[in-house]
PDB file of C-alpha atoms and ligand atoms in Angstrom:
ATOM      1  CA  MET Z   1      35.628 330.303  51.381  1.00 69.00           C
ATOM      2  CA  ASN Z   2      34.993 333.103  49.051  1.00 91.00           C
ATOM      3  CA  ARG Z   3      34.966 336.130  50.934  1.00 96.00           C
ATOM      4  CA  ILE Z   4      33.432 338.559  48.760  1.00 98.00           C
ATOM      5  CA  ALA Z   5      32.927 342.379  49.844  1.00 98.00           C
ATOM      6  CA  VAL Z   6      30.537 345.163  48.096  1.00 98.00           C
ATOM      7  CA  TYR Z   7      32.329 348.909  48.171  1.00 98.00           C
ATOM      8  CA  PRO Z   8      29.458 350.831  47.486  1.00 98.00           C
ATOM      9  CA  GLY Z   9      29.077 354.897  47.067  1.00 98.00           C
ATOM     10  CA  SER Z  10      28.551 357.822  44.603  1.00 97.00           C
ATOM     11  CA  PHE Z  11      32.212 358.052  43.396  1.00 98.00           C
ATOM     12  CA  ASP Z  12      31.524 361.374  42.203  1.00 97.00           C
ATOM     13  CA  PRO Z  13      34.495 361.149  41.461  1.00 97.00           C
ATOM     14  CA  VAL Z  14      36.799 358.884  43.165  1.00 98.00           C
ATOM     15  CA  THR Z  15      38.988 360.551  45.687  1.00 97.00           C
ATOM     16  CA  ASN Z  16      42.725 359.116  46.473  1.00 97.00           C
ATOM     17  CA  GLY Z  17      40.707 358.044  49.704  1.00 97.00           C
ATOM     18  CA  HIS Z  18      38.300 355.596  47.931  1.00 97.00           C
ATOM     19  CA  ILE Z  19      41.319 354.207  46.431  1.00 97.00           C
ATOM     20  CA  ASP Z  20      42.815 353.380  49.826  1.00 96.00           C
ATOM     21  CA  ILE Z  21      39.949 351.745  51.493  1.00 97.00           C
ATOM     22  CA  ILE Z  22      39.383 349.502  48.254  1.00 97.00           C
ATOM     23  CA  GLU Z  23      43.321 348.638  48.270  1.00 96.00           C
ATOM     24  CA  ARG Z  24      43.147 347.460  52.447  1.00 97.00           C
ATOM     25  CA  ALA Z  25      39.499 345.563  51.981  1.00 97.00           C
ATOM     26  CA  ALA Z  26      41.138 343.453  48.866  1.00 96.00           C
ATOM     27  CA  LYS Z  27      43.943 342.567  51.173  1.00 96.00           C
ATOM     28  CA  ILE Z  28      41.085 340.998  53.415  1.00 96.00           C
ATOM     29  CA  PHE Z  29      38.589 339.994  50.781  1.00 97.00           C
ATOM     30  CA  ASP Z  30      39.166 337.584  48.502  1.00 97.00           C
ATOM     31  CA  ALA Z  31      36.687 339.421  45.959  1.00 97.00           C
ATOM     32  CA  VAL Z  32      35.838 343.018  46.925  1.00 98.00           C
ATOM     33  CA  TYR Z  33      33.422 344.659  44.501  1.00 98.00           C
ATOM     34  CA  VAL Z  34      33.288 348.769  43.712  1.00 98.00           C
ATOM     35  CA  ALA Z  35      29.725 349.176  43.605  1.00 98.00           C
ATOM     36  CA  VAL Z  36      28.761 353.226  42.090  1.00 98.00           C
ATOM     37  CA  ILE Z  37      25.001 353.715  42.611  1.00 98.00           C
ATOM     38  CA  ARG Z  38      23.935 354.965  39.147  1.00 97.00           C
ATOM     39  CA  ASN Z  39      20.965 357.225  40.295  1.00 88.00           C
ATOM     40  CA  PRO Z  40      22.574 358.524  43.460  1.00 79.00           C
ATOM     41  CA  GLU Z  41      19.863 361.134  46.315  1.00 84.00           C
ATOM     42  CA  LYS Z  42      22.412 364.105  45.147  1.00 82.00           C
ATOM     43  CA  SER Z  43      22.254 364.386  41.540  1.00 90.00           C
ATOM     44  CA  PRO Z  44      25.889 363.281  40.323  1.00 94.00           C
ATOM     45  CA  LEU Z  45      28.380 365.641  38.650  1.00 93.00           C
ATOM     46  CA  PHE Z  46      30.107 362.182  36.409  1.00 95.00           C
ATOM     47  CA  SER Z  47      27.350 360.491  34.099  1.00 95.00           C
ATOM     48  CA  ILE Z  48      27.852 356.782  35.164  1.00 97.00           C
ATOM     49  CA  ASP Z  49      30.095 356.410  32.589  1.00 97.00           C
ATOM     50  CA  GLU Z  50      32.688 358.554  33.595  1.00 96.00           C
ATOM     51  CA  ARG Z  51      32.300 357.733  37.433  1.00 97.00           C
ATOM     52  CA  VAL Z  52      32.637 354.488  36.275  1.00 97.00           C
ATOM     53  CA  GLY Z  53      35.552 354.410  33.901  1.00 96.00           C
ATOM     54  CA  MET Z  54      37.658 357.265  35.930  1.00 97.00           C
ATOM     55  CA  LEU Z  55      37.441 354.386  38.676  1.00 97.00           C
ATOM     56  CA  LYS Z  56      38.374 351.726  35.894  1.00 96.00           C
ATOM     57  CA  ALA Z  57      41.853 353.836  34.889  1.00 95.00           C
ATOM     58  CA  SER Z  58      42.480 354.325  38.686  1.00 95.00           C
ATOM     59  CA  LEU Z  59      43.029 350.803  39.538  1.00 94.00           C
ATOM     60  CA  LYS Z  60      45.394 348.812  38.004  1.00 79.00           C
ATOM     61  CA  ALA Z  61      43.913 345.252  36.689  1.00 76.00           C
ATOM     62  CA  ARG Z  62      43.819 343.627  39.535  1.00 80.00           C
ATOM     63  CA  LYS Z  63      41.620 339.931  39.895  1.00 87.00           C
ATOM     64  CA  LYS Z  64      39.931 340.384  43.528  1.00 95.00           C
ATOM     65  CA  ILE Z  65      38.888 343.926  42.453  1.00 97.00           C
ATOM     66  CA  ARG Z  66      35.519 344.659  40.488  1.00 97.00           C
ATOM     67  CA  ILE Z  67      34.372 347.747  38.620  1.00 97.00           C
ATOM     68  CA  ASP Z  68      30.456 347.882  39.009  1.00 98.00           C
ATOM     69  CA  SER Z  69      26.863 350.017  39.045  1.00 98.00           C
ATOM     70  CA  PHE Z  70      24.103 349.028  41.007  1.00 98.00           C
ATOM     71  CA  ASP Z  71      20.655 350.783  40.810  1.00 97.00           C
ATOM     72  CA  GLY Z  72      17.885 349.756  43.770  1.00 97.00           C
ATOM     73  CA  LEU Z  73      19.039 348.646  47.227  1.00 98.00           C
ATOM     74  CA  LEU Z  74      22.269 348.256  48.374  1.00 98.00           C
ATOM     75  CA  VAL Z  75      21.072 344.722  50.425  1.00 98.00           C
ATOM     76  CA  GLU Z  76      19.826 343.524  46.946  1.00 98.00           C
ATOM     77  CA  TYR Z  77      23.165 343.880  45.012  1.00 98.00           C
ATOM     78  CA  ALA Z  78      25.013 342.357  47.648  1.00 98.00           C
ATOM     79  CA  ARG Z  79      23.126 339.251  47.842  1.00 98.00           C
ATOM     80  CA  ALA Z  80      22.873 339.419  43.927  1.00 98.00           C
ATOM     81  CA  VAL Z  81      26.931 339.297  44.407  1.00 98.00           C
ATOM     82  CA  LYS Z  82      27.343 336.959  47.447  1.00 98.00           C
ATOM     83  CA  ALA Z  83      28.609 339.545  49.036  1.00 98.00           C
ATOM     84  CA  THR Z  84      28.652 339.274  53.010  1.00 97.00           C
ATOM     85  CA  SER Z  85      30.002 342.211  53.553  1.00 98.00           C
ATOM     86  CA  ILE Z  86      29.763 345.783  53.231  1.00 98.00           C
ATOM     87  CA  ILE Z  87      32.621 348.266  53.683  1.00 98.00           C
ATOM     88  CA  ARG Z  88      32.052 351.539  54.045  1.00 98.00           C
ATOM     89  CA  GLY Z  89      34.454 354.375  55.024  1.00 96.00           C
ATOM     90  CA  LEU Z  90      35.322 356.166  58.100  1.00 93.00           C
ATOM     91  CA  ARG Z  91      36.829 360.013  58.073  1.00 90.00           C
ATOM     92  CA  ALA Z  92      35.665 361.739  60.960  1.00 84.00           C
ATOM     93  CA  VAL Z  93      33.056 361.687  63.631  1.00 85.00           C
ATOM     94  CA  SER Z  94      30.968 364.079  61.086  1.00 84.00           C
ATOM     95  CA  ASP Z  95      30.418 361.048  58.714  1.00 88.00           C
ATOM     96  CA  PHE Z  96      29.213 358.635  62.303  1.00 91.00           C
ATOM     97  CA  ASP Z  97      25.571 359.573  61.943  1.00 94.00           C
ATOM     98  CA  TYR Z  98      24.542 358.626  58.506  1.00 95.00           C
ATOM     99  CA  GLU Z  99      26.727 355.437  58.936  1.00 96.00           C
ATOM    100  CA  PHE Z 100      25.377 354.124  61.771  1.00 96.00           C
ATOM    101  CA  GLN Z 101      21.914 354.839  60.313  1.00 97.00           C
ATOM    102  CA  MET Z 102      23.115 353.362  57.597  1.00 98.00           C
ATOM    103  CA  ALA Z 103      24.564 350.252  58.672  1.00 98.00           C
ATOM    104  CA  LEU Z 104      21.524 349.541  61.040  1.00 98.00           C
ATOM    105  CA  THR Z 105      18.935 349.767  58.275  1.00 98.00           C
ATOM    106  CA  ASN Z 106      20.604 347.113  55.815  1.00 98.00           C
ATOM    107  CA  ARG Z 107      21.132 345.414  58.610  1.00 98.00           C
ATOM    108  CA  ARG Z 108      17.053 345.524  59.406  1.00 98.00           C
ATOM    109  CA  MET Z 109      16.822 344.926  55.910  1.00 98.00           C
ATOM    110  CA  ASP Z 110      19.082 341.576  55.517  1.00 98.00           C
ATOM    111  CA  PRO Z 111      20.918 340.415  59.269  1.00 98.00           C
ATOM    112  CA  SER Z 112      23.327 338.374  57.750  1.00 97.00           C
ATOM    113  CA  LEU Z 113      25.449 341.460  56.006  1.00 98.00           C
ATOM    114  CA  GLU Z 114      27.878 342.886  57.906  1.00 98.00           C
ATOM    115  CA  THR Z 115      28.998 345.978  57.521  1.00 98.00           C
ATOM    116  CA  ILE Z 116      32.493 346.734  58.000  1.00 98.00           C
ATOM    117  CA  PHE Z 117      34.204 350.419  58.640  1.00 97.00           C
ATOM    118  CA  MET Z 118      37.512 350.895  57.300  1.00 97.00           C
ATOM    119  CA  MET Z 119      39.683 354.443  57.880  1.00 95.00           C
ATOM    120  CA  THR Z 120      41.600 355.923  55.129  1.00 94.00           C
ATOM    121  CA  ASP Z 121      45.320 356.529  55.990  1.00 94.00           C
ATOM    122  CA  TYR Z 122      45.203 360.034  57.402  1.00 93.00           C
ATOM    123  CA  LYS Z 123      47.117 361.865  55.176  1.00 93.00           C
ATOM    124  CA  TYR Z 124      43.289 361.709  52.773  1.00 93.00           C
ATOM    125  CA  SER Z 125      41.242 361.551  56.152  1.00 91.00           C
ATOM    126  CA  TYR Z 126      39.870 365.589  55.207  1.00 91.00           C
ATOM    127  CA  LEU Z 127      39.289 364.039  51.812  1.00 93.00           C
ATOM    128  CA  SER Z 128      35.550 364.335  50.009  1.00 95.00           C
ATOM    129  CA  SER Z 129      34.254 364.304  46.368  1.00 95.00           C
ATOM    130  CA  SER Z 130      32.493 367.041  47.045  1.00 94.00           C
ATOM    131  CA  LEU Z 131      35.226 369.635  47.858  1.00 94.00           C
ATOM    132  CA  THR Z 132      37.563 368.156  45.034  1.00 94.00           C
ATOM    133  CA  LYS Z 133      34.595 369.214  42.594  1.00 92.00           C
ATOM    134  CA  GLU Z 134      34.691 373.107  44.537  1.00 92.00           C
ATOM    135  CA  ILE Z 135      38.505 373.221  44.026  1.00 92.00           C
ATOM    136  CA  ALA Z 136      37.884 372.391  40.116  1.00 89.00           C
ATOM    137  CA  ARG Z 137      35.465 374.989  39.693  1.00 88.00           C
ATOM    138  CA  LEU Z 138      37.196 377.078  41.807  1.00 90.00           C
ATOM    139  CA  GLY Z 139      40.604 376.635  39.566  1.00 89.00           C
ATOM    140  CA  GLY Z 140      42.594 375.071  42.813  1.00 91.00           C
ATOM    141  CA  SER Z 141      44.936 372.505  42.928  1.00 90.00           C
ATOM    142  CA  PHE Z 142      43.633 369.037  44.043  1.00 87.00           C
ATOM    143  CA  GLU Z 143      47.141 367.595  43.768  1.00 89.00           C
ATOM    144  CA  GLY Z 144      47.314 363.884  46.017  1.00 92.00           C
ATOM    145  CA  MET Z 145      44.313 364.065  46.947  1.00 95.00           C
ATOM    146  CA  VAL Z 146      42.129 362.378  43.092  1.00 96.00           C
ATOM    147  CA  PRO Z 147      44.133 359.846  40.738  1.00 96.00           C
ATOM    148  CA  PRO Z 148      45.993 361.337  37.442  1.00 94.00           C
ATOM    149  CA  GLY Z 149      43.005 360.326  35.308  1.00 94.00           C
ATOM    150  CA  VAL Z 150      40.804 361.876  37.293  1.00 95.00           C
ATOM    151  CA  MET Z 151      42.792 365.066  37.924  1.00 93.00           C
ATOM    152  CA  ARG Z 152      42.530 365.731  34.110  1.00 92.00           C
ATOM    153  CA  LYS Z 153      38.971 365.081  33.998  1.00 92.00           C
ATOM    154  CA  LEU Z 154      38.160 367.654  36.866  1.00 92.00           C
ATOM    155  CA  ARG Z 155      40.386 370.220  34.881  1.00 89.00           C
ATOM    156  CA  SER Z 156      38.362 369.505  31.949  1.00 86.00           C
ATOM    157  CA  LEU Z 157      35.727 370.794  33.644  1.00 78.00           C
ATOM    158  CA  LYS Z 158      36.568 374.344  33.901  1.00 70.00           C
ATOM    159  CA  GLU Z 159      37.124 373.729  29.776  1.00 71.00           C
ATOM    160  CA  ARG Z 160      33.078 372.222  29.547  1.00 68.00           C
ATOM    161  CA  GLY Z 161      31.616 375.612  32.071  1.00 67.00           C
ATOM    162  CA  VAL Z 162      30.920 373.187  35.028  1.00 67.00           C
TER     163      VAL Z 162
HETATM  164  O1  PNS T   1      29.039 357.735  48.660  1.00 80.93           O
HETATM  165  P1  PNS T   1      27.654 357.638  49.152  1.00 80.93           P
HETATM  166  O2  PNS T   1      27.056 358.733  48.456  1.00 80.93           O
HETATM  167  O3  PNS T   1      28.153 358.192  50.626  1.00 80.93           O
HETATM  168  O4  PNS T   1      27.134 356.735  49.286  1.00 80.93           O
HETATM  169  C1  PNS T   1      25.957 356.408  49.506  1.00 80.93           C
HETATM  170  C2  PNS T   1      25.197 354.676  48.988  1.00 80.93           C
HETATM  171  C3  PNS T   1      25.410 354.432  47.611  1.00 80.93           C
HETATM  172  C4  PNS T   1      25.988 353.787  49.864  1.00 80.93           C
HETATM  173  C5  PNS T   1      23.757 354.754  50.052  1.00 80.93           C
HETATM  174  O5  PNS T   1      23.175 355.820  49.644  1.00 80.93           O
HETATM  175  C6  PNS T   1      23.012 353.283  49.296  1.00 80.93           C
HETATM  176  O6  PNS T   1      22.954 352.598  49.441  1.00 80.93           O
HETATM  177  N1  PNS T   1      22.073 353.585  48.361  1.00 80.93           N
HETATM  178  C7  PNS T   1      21.400 352.711  47.992  1.00 80.93           C
HETATM  179  C8  PNS T   1      19.860 352.663  47.971  1.00 80.93           C
HETATM  180  C9  PNS T   1      19.530 352.241  49.577  1.00 80.93           C
HETATM  181  O7  PNS T   1      19.679 350.931  49.770  1.00 80.93           O
HETATM  182  N2  PNS T   1      19.132 352.447  50.222  1.00 80.93           N
HETATM  183  C10 PNS T   1      19.101 352.535  52.087  1.00 80.93           C
HETATM  184  C11 PNS T   1      20.280 352.414  52.485  1.00 80.93           C
HETATM  185  S1  PNS T   1      19.982 352.610  54.063  1.00 80.93           S
END
């Protein structure tokens, strides 16, 4: 049996917390589609090509992990790639309300899809893409928070005047 999971998100940009979840999921599933939403509600800082590019550069070529992008409903994308599970990372209790609502809405739309919550290593549990962008804008250090390629990209933000 092929157990396929989708790990969706904005990944604006990918953090070490995301990478940790992807690696954990790859131990459980036969294939993990990391699905980058093309047009998230919140307007992303990085383009879809940049977000996908940073993920590809951060994850060594691994047969089980595929980096993809999607638009529209997540449940439709999951069906298209024959996934049976949606992976979401849970950090603090503050994530719960939104995740709970999203998981039950997705279940309402497709009862065959199961949402599975995973926890990152505690050392990443405080991390968020938004905070890394803020640190970058203010010229702080985000050492250990994001993969090296993302670090370079965040540093270049200042040069781009973002
Ligand atoms: O990283 P994020 O921004 O928390 O990811 C949110 C995401 C992309 C998983 C969510 O917004 C989503 O699934 N969007 C697709 C549209 C959709 O299916 N909406 C209904 C979900 S309840």
